PDB file of C-alpha atoms in Angstrom:
ATOM      1  CA  MET A   1       0.000   0.000   0.000  1.00 98.00           C
ATOM      2  CA  ARG A   2       1.440   3.353  -1.056  1.00 98.00           C
ATOM      3  CA  LEU A   3       0.870   6.294   1.284  1.00 99.00           C
ATOM      4  CA  VAL A   4       1.387   9.952   0.391  1.00 99.00           C
ATOM      5  CA  LEU A   5       1.813  12.038   3.533  1.00 99.00           C
ATOM      6  CA  GLY A   6       1.612  15.767   4.129  1.00 99.00           C
ATOM      7  CA  SER A   7       0.765  18.376   6.724  1.00 99.00           C
ATOM      8  CA  ASP A   8       0.970  22.131   7.183  1.00 98.00           C
ATOM      9  CA  LEU A   9      -0.226  23.047   3.717  1.00 98.00           C
ATOM     10  CA  HIS A  10      -1.683  26.339   4.952  1.00 97.00           C
ATOM     11  CA  GLY A  11      -3.759  26.731   1.806  1.00 97.00           C
ATOM     12  CA  ASN A  12      -1.162  25.418  -0.655  1.00 98.00           C
ATOM     13  CA  LEU A  13      -2.579  22.536  -2.672  1.00 98.00           C
ATOM     14  CA  PRO A  14       0.156  20.840  -4.721  1.00 98.00           C
ATOM     15  CA  LYS A  15      -0.575  17.964  -7.082  1.00 98.00           C
ATOM     16  CA  VAL A  16      -0.940  14.653  -5.277  1.00 98.00           C
ATOM     17  CA  PRO A  17       1.126  11.714  -6.572  1.00 98.00           C
ATOM     18  CA  LYS A  18      -0.804   8.534  -7.355  1.00 98.00           C
ATOM     19  CA  CYS A  19      -1.318   6.538  -4.183  1.00 99.00           C
ATOM     20  CA  ASP A  20      -3.596   4.250  -2.236  1.00 99.00           C
ATOM     21  CA  VAL A  21      -4.011   6.601   0.730  1.00 99.00           C
ATOM     22  CA  LEU A  22      -3.396  10.341   1.021  1.00 99.00           C
ATOM     23  CA  ILE A  23      -2.864  11.395   4.655  1.00 99.00           C
ATOM     24  CA  LEU A  24      -3.207  15.046   5.704  1.00 99.00           C
ATOM     25  CA  ALA A  25      -1.998  15.711   9.250  1.00 99.00           C
ATOM     26  CA  GLY A  26      -3.502  19.139   9.899  1.00 97.00           C
ATOM     27  CA  ASP A  27      -3.048  22.842   9.154  1.00 97.00           C
ATOM     28  CA  ILE A  28      -4.680  22.275   5.795  1.00 97.00           C
ATOM     29  CA  LEU A  29      -6.574  25.523   5.303  1.00 95.00           C
ATOM     30  CA  SER A  30      -5.596  29.041   4.306  1.00 92.00           C
ATOM     31  CA  GLU A  31      -5.616  31.668   7.051  1.00 87.00           C
ATOM     32  CA  THR A  32      -8.428  33.803   5.610  1.00 85.00           C
ATOM     33  CA  ASP A  33     -12.042  32.921   4.813  1.00 88.00           C
ATOM     34  CA  GLN A  34     -11.618  29.237   5.565  1.00 89.00           C
ATOM     35  CA  GLU A  35     -15.231  28.378   4.778  1.00 86.00           C
ATOM     36  CA  LEU A  36     -14.853  29.762   1.257  1.00 90.00           C
ATOM     37  CA  PHE A  37     -11.487  28.024   0.853  1.00 93.00           C
ATOM     38  CA  ILE A  38     -13.028  24.673   1.769  1.00 92.00           C
ATOM     39  CA  GLU A  39     -15.806  25.080  -0.774  1.00 90.00           C
ATOM     40  CA  ASN A  40     -13.932  26.672  -3.686  1.00 94.00           C
ATOM     41  CA  SER A  41     -10.403  25.272  -3.378  1.00 96.00           C
ATOM     42  CA  LEU A  42     -10.112  22.286  -1.058  1.00 96.00           C
ATOM     43  CA  ALA A  43     -13.167  20.369  -2.312  1.00 94.00           C
ATOM     44  CA  PRO A  44     -12.183  20.350  -6.020  1.00 97.00           C
ATOM     45  CA  TRP A  45      -8.559  19.599  -5.118  1.00 98.00           C
ATOM     46  CA  LEU A  46      -9.622  16.548  -3.123  1.00 98.00           C
ATOM     47  CA  ASP A  47     -11.856  15.437  -5.988  1.00 97.00           C
ATOM     48  CA  ARG A  48      -8.869  15.587  -8.387  1.00 98.00           C
ATOM     49  CA  ALA A  49      -6.420  13.840  -6.053  1.00 98.00           C
ATOM     50  CA  SER A  50      -5.000  10.587  -7.437  1.00 97.00           C
ATOM     51  CA  ALA A  51      -5.716   8.699  -4.219  1.00 99.00           C
ATOM     52  CA  LYS A  52      -8.098   5.817  -3.606  1.00 98.00           C
ATOM     53  CA  TYR A  53      -8.675   6.996  -0.028  1.00 99.00           C
ATOM     54  CA  ILE A  54      -8.057  10.293   1.746  1.00 98.00           C
ATOM     55  CA  VAL A  55      -7.629  10.476   5.511  1.00 98.00           C
ATOM     56  CA  ALA A  56      -7.237  13.779   7.352  1.00 97.00           C
ATOM     57  CA  THR A  57      -7.265  15.526  10.685  1.00 97.00           C
ATOM     58  CA  TRP A  58      -7.177  19.226  11.535  1.00 94.00           C
ATOM     59  CA  GLY A  59      -4.414  21.356  13.082  1.00 96.00           C
ATOM     60  CA  ASN A  60      -4.154  24.452  15.242  1.00 94.00           C
ATOM     61  CA  HIS A  61      -4.469  26.835  12.249  1.00 93.00           C
ATOM     62  CA  ASP A  62      -7.695  25.176  11.092  1.00 92.00           C
ATOM     63  CA  HIS A  63      -9.773  27.454  13.307  1.00 82.00           C
ATOM     64  CA  LYS A  64     -13.035  27.510  11.352  1.00 72.00           C
ATOM     65  CA  PRO A  65     -13.652  23.746  11.649  1.00 70.00           C
ATOM     66  CA  PHE A  66     -12.956  23.986  15.408  1.00 62.00           C
ATOM     67  CA  LYS A  67     -16.422  25.498  15.746  1.00 61.00           C
ATOM     68  CA  HIS A  68     -17.987  22.582  13.839  1.00 61.00           C
ATOM     69  CA  TRP A  69     -16.180  19.617  15.333  1.00 53.00           C
ATOM     70  CA  GLU A  70     -17.420  16.614  13.419  1.00 55.00           C
ATOM     71  CA  HIS A  71     -18.657  18.402  10.315  1.00 61.00           C
ATOM     72  CA  GLN A  72     -17.292  16.570   7.263  1.00 59.00           C
ATOM     73  CA  TYR A  73     -18.040  19.467   4.890  1.00 70.00           C
ATOM     74  CA  ASN A  74     -19.300  16.882   2.376  1.00 80.00           C
ATOM     75  CA  LEU A  75     -15.741  16.373   1.144  1.00 91.00           C
ATOM     76  CA  ARG A  76     -14.111  13.335  -0.423  1.00 94.00           C
ATOM     77  CA  TRP A  77     -12.228  12.297   2.664  1.00 95.00           C
ATOM     78  CA  ASN A  78     -12.405  10.524   5.993  1.00 95.00           C
ATOM     79  CA  LEU A  79     -11.990  13.244   8.619  1.00 93.00           C
ATOM     80  CA  LEU A  80     -10.618  11.729  11.819  1.00 95.00           C
ATOM     81  CA  ILE A  81     -11.164  13.761  14.967  1.00 94.00           C
ATOM     82  CA  ASP A  82     -10.212  11.366  17.758  1.00 96.00           C
ATOM     83  CA  ARG A  83     -11.540   8.397  15.849  1.00 97.00           C
ATOM     84  CA  GLY A  84     -10.298   5.734  13.485  1.00 98.00           C
ATOM     85  CA  ILE A  85     -10.980   3.907  10.250  1.00 98.00           C
ATOM     86  CA  ILE A  86      -9.819   0.600   8.774  1.00 99.00           C
ATOM     87  CA  ILE A  87      -8.534   0.665   5.187  1.00 98.00           C
ATOM     88  CA  GLN A  88      -7.373  -2.536   3.502  1.00 97.00           C
ATOM     89  CA  GLY A  89      -6.781  -4.151   6.881  1.00 97.00           C
ATOM     90  CA  LEU A  90      -4.794  -1.258   8.398  1.00 98.00           C
ATOM     91  CA  LYS A  91      -6.211   0.728  11.298  1.00 99.00           C
ATOM     92  CA  PHE A  92      -5.755   4.503  10.976  1.00 99.00           C
ATOM     93  CA  TYR A  93      -6.504   6.933  13.819  1.00 99.00           C
ATOM     94  CA  GLY A  94      -6.413  10.727  13.744  1.00 98.00           C
ATOM     95  CA  THR A  95      -6.175  13.377  16.461  1.00 98.00           C
ATOM     96  CA  PRO A  96      -5.841  17.135  15.793  1.00 97.00           C
ATOM     97  CA  TRP A  97      -4.678  18.368  19.200  1.00 97.00           C
ATOM     98  CA  CYS A  98      -1.450  20.103  20.175  1.00 97.00           C
ATOM     99  CA  LEU A  99      -0.088  22.006  23.170  1.00 97.00           C
ATOM    100  CA  PRO A 100      -1.190  25.630  23.715  1.00 95.00           C
ATOM    101  CA  ILE A 101       0.978  28.192  21.899  1.00 88.00           C
ATOM    102  CA  GLY A 102      -1.373  31.163  21.692  1.00 83.00           C
ATOM    103  CA  ARG A 103      -4.955  31.723  20.639  1.00 86.00           C
ATOM    104  CA  TRP A 104      -5.289  28.929  18.113  1.00 90.00           C
ATOM    105  CA  ALA A 105      -7.621  25.981  17.642  1.00 92.00           C
ATOM    106  CA  TRP A 106      -7.350  22.351  18.721  1.00 94.00           C
ATOM    107  CA  GLN A 107      -5.112  23.041  21.721  1.00 96.00           C
ATOM    108  CA  ALA A 108      -5.045  21.434  25.157  1.00 97.00           C
ATOM    109  CA  PRO A 109      -2.594  21.101  28.073  1.00 98.00           C
ATOM    110  CA  GLU A 110      -0.831  17.823  28.768  1.00 98.00           C
ATOM    111  CA  TYR A 111      -3.264  16.684  31.486  1.00 98.00           C
ATOM    112  CA  VAL A 112      -6.122  16.953  28.970  1.00 98.00           C
ATOM    113  CA  LEU A 113      -4.081  15.375  26.184  1.00 98.00           C
ATOM    114  CA  LYS A 114      -3.487  12.376  28.448  1.00 98.00           C
ATOM    115  CA  ASN A 115      -7.219  11.628  28.385  1.00 98.00           C
ATOM    116  CA  ILE A 116      -7.492  12.354  24.657  1.00 98.00           C
ATOM    117  CA  TYR A 117      -4.605  10.040  23.799  1.00 99.00           C
ATOM    118  CA  ALA A 118      -6.040   7.316  26.049  1.00 98.00           C
ATOM    119  CA  MET A 119      -8.783   6.935  23.425  1.00 98.00           C
ATOM    120  CA  ILE A 120      -6.252   5.818  20.790  1.00 99.00           C
ATOM    121  CA  PRO A 121      -6.856   2.093  20.155  1.00 98.00           C
ATOM    122  CA  ASP A 122      -4.107  -0.199  21.396  1.00 98.00           C
ATOM    123  CA  ASP A 123      -3.961  -1.938  18.016  1.00 98.00           C
ATOM    124  CA  VAL A 124      -3.656   1.152  15.791  1.00 99.00           C
ATOM    125  CA  ASP A 125      -1.296   0.776  12.811  1.00 99.00           C
ATOM    126  CA  ILE A 126      -1.009   4.365  11.531  1.00 99.00           C
ATOM    127  CA  LEU A 127      -1.451   7.225  14.016  1.00 99.00           C
ATOM    128  CA  ILE A 128      -2.056  10.692  12.562  1.00 99.00           C
ATOM    129  CA  SER A 129      -1.415  13.540  14.997  1.00 99.00           C
ATOM    130  CA  HIS A 130      -0.908  17.189  14.160  1.00 98.00           C
ATOM    131  CA  CYS A 131       1.327  17.416  17.224  1.00 98.00           C
ATOM    132  CA  PRO A 132       4.639  15.543  17.267  1.00 99.00           C
ATOM    133  CA  PRO A 133       5.769  13.574  20.306  1.00 99.00           C
ATOM    134  CA  TYR A 134       8.130  15.374  22.679  1.00 98.00           C
ATOM    135  CA  GLY A 135      11.769  15.221  21.626  1.00 97.00           C
ATOM    136  CA  ILE A 136      11.035  13.533  18.300  1.00 98.00           C
ATOM    137  CA  CYS A 137      10.776  15.628  15.124  1.00 98.00           C
ATOM    138  CA  ASP A 138       9.575  18.568  17.246  1.00 98.00           C
ATOM    139  CA  LEU A 139      12.571  20.932  17.471  1.00 96.00           C
ATOM    140  CA  ALA A 140      11.677  24.548  16.655  1.00 94.00           C
ATOM    141  CA  LYS A 141      14.134  27.073  15.229  1.00 92.00           C
ATOM    142  CA  ASP A 142      14.689  28.498  18.732  1.00 92.00           C
ATOM    143  CA  SER A 143      15.772  24.981  19.832  1.00 92.00           C
ATOM    144  CA  SER A 144      12.659  24.465  21.956  1.00 93.00           C
ATOM    145  CA  LYS A 145      10.947  21.079  21.947  1.00 96.00           C
ATOM    146  CA  CYS A 146       7.285  21.547  21.038  1.00 96.00           C
ATOM    147  CA  GLY A 147       5.923  18.022  21.178  1.00 98.00           C
ATOM    148  CA  SER A 148       3.745  16.280  23.736  1.00 98.00           C
ATOM    149  CA  LYS A 149       5.177  14.106  26.504  1.00 98.00           C
ATOM    150  CA  GLU A 150       1.809  12.400  26.891  1.00 99.00           C
ATOM    151  CA  LEU A 151       1.926  11.437  23.216  1.00 99.00           C
ATOM    152  CA  VAL A 152       5.328   9.824  23.789  1.00 98.00           C
ATOM    153  CA  SER A 153       3.911   7.852  26.705  1.00 98.00           C
ATOM    154  CA  ARG A 154       0.900   6.636  24.724  1.00 99.00           C
ATOM    155  CA  MET A 155       2.962   5.863  21.650  1.00 98.00           C
ATOM    156  CA  GLU A 156       5.263   3.587  23.654  1.00 96.00           C
ATOM    157  CA  SER A 157       2.299   1.379  24.584  1.00 98.00           C
ATOM    158  CA  LEU A 158       1.059   0.883  21.011  1.00 98.00           C
ATOM    159  CA  GLY A 159       2.393  -2.530  20.067  1.00 97.00           C
ATOM    160  CA  ASN A 160       1.133  -2.566  16.468  1.00 98.00           C
ATOM    161  CA  LEU A 161       2.205   0.977  15.574  1.00 99.00           C
ATOM    162  CA  LYS A 162       3.951   1.179  12.226  1.00 98.00           C
ATOM    163  CA  PHE A 163       4.130   4.969  11.851  1.00 98.00           C
ATOM    164  CA  LEU A 164       3.125   8.146  13.643  1.00 99.00           C
ATOM    165  CA  VAL A 165       2.475  10.840  11.029  1.00 99.00           C
ATOM    166  CA  CYS A 166       2.697  14.410  12.343  1.00 99.00           C
ATOM    167  CA  GLY A 167       3.636  17.972  11.429  1.00 98.00           C
ATOM    168  CA  HIS A 168       3.093  21.289  13.255  1.00 98.00           C
ATOM    169  CA  ILE A 169       6.793  22.233  13.484  1.00 97.00           C
ATOM    170  CA  HIS A 170       7.770  22.994   9.900  1.00 98.00           C
ATOM    171  CA  GLU A 171      11.529  23.112  10.468  1.00 97.00           C
ATOM    172  CA  ALA A 172      11.462  19.685  12.161  1.00 97.00           C
ATOM    173  CA  ARG A 173      10.425  17.831   9.021  1.00 98.00           C
ATOM    174  CA  GLY A 174      12.062  14.447   8.790  1.00 98.00           C
ATOM    175  CA  SER A 175      11.880  11.037  10.406  1.00 98.00           C
ATOM    176  CA  MET A 176      13.100   9.389  13.576  1.00 98.00           C
ATOM    177  CA  GLY A 177      12.195   5.779  14.206  1.00 97.00           C
ATOM    178  CA  LYS A 178       8.459   5.398  13.613  1.00 98.00           C
ATOM    179  CA  VAL A 179       7.788   9.149  13.674  1.00 99.00           C
ATOM    180  CA  LEU A 180       7.416  11.065  10.409  1.00 99.00           C
ATOM    181  CA  ASN A 181       7.110  14.862  10.464  1.00 99.00           C
ATOM    182  CA  VAL A 182       5.681  15.528   7.010  1.00 99.00           C
ATOM    183  CA  ALA A 183       5.339  19.336   6.968  1.00 99.00           C
ATOM    184  CA  CYS A 184       4.916  20.488   3.361  1.00 99.00           C
ATOM    185  CA  LEU A 185       6.015  24.079   4.047  1.00 98.00           C
ATOM    186  CA  ASP A 186       9.347  25.223   5.439  1.00 97.00           C
ATOM    187  CA  GLU A 187       9.826  27.525   8.432  1.00 96.00           C
ATOM    188  CA  LYS A 188       9.257  30.554   6.161  1.00 96.00           C
ATOM    189  CA  TYR A 189       5.879  29.118   5.101  1.00 96.00           C
ATOM    190  CA  LEU A 190       7.157  28.423   1.586  1.00 97.00           C
ATOM    191  CA  LEU A 191       6.155  25.239  -0.209  1.00 98.00           C
ATOM    192  CA  ARG A 192       9.043  22.789  -0.326  1.00 98.00           C
ATOM    193  CA  PRO A 193      10.262  21.592  -3.753  1.00 97.00           C
ATOM    194  CA  ASP A 194       9.375  18.053  -2.610  1.00 97.00           C
ATOM    195  CA  PRO A 195       6.313  18.693  -0.434  1.00 98.00           C
ATOM    196  CA  TRP A 196       5.065  15.121  -0.111  1.00 99.00           C
ATOM    197  CA  THR A 197       6.513  12.237   1.881  1.00 99.00           C
ATOM    198  CA  ILE A 198       5.901   8.868   0.196  1.00 99.00           C
ATOM    199  CA  ILE A 199       6.120   5.490   1.931  1.00 98.00           C
ATOM    200  CA  ASP A 200       5.024   1.931   1.218  1.00 97.00           C
ATOM    201  CA  VAL A 201       3.566  -0.287   3.935  1.00 95.00           C
TER     202      VAL A 201
END
């Protein structure tokens, strides 16, 4: 199964390579008029995407959907907000939350995240989290670690986990063990020449 992975598009919608599953790990929308962007830009882009399945969760910049939690916007995707889906025998689970860093959406302190992450099924194969785990693909340009310690703790107990797909910290793109930070934009919010991360499972 070929997976195309991306996060932190912030309104940029590059062509999607042919794949079985497209995974979007949050911060998908543009900053302005997000409702209009969803209808006029995101919807047709998803319809054109060369993916059999599309799985997504939101991120802290996706503030409009925060007011309409489970609203799917009638889009061609499976929107995972603390829930999962099974595709071709693999269990995917998505969670949009990250630690508070200002007045953004989908934010919660660690003691709340502990309860949120407890809902992740023990047998999940692919975990999609906008937030990275603490100390893994989470280093900001000021050298601060921006990930969640509770996510690390939960991740360590997931025996079937193949990959944790995250983003949030653009400059921390890369991989470490099972963790893949797949931010499509760099720290200057410019689209990378190779925005997508492609893996086979």
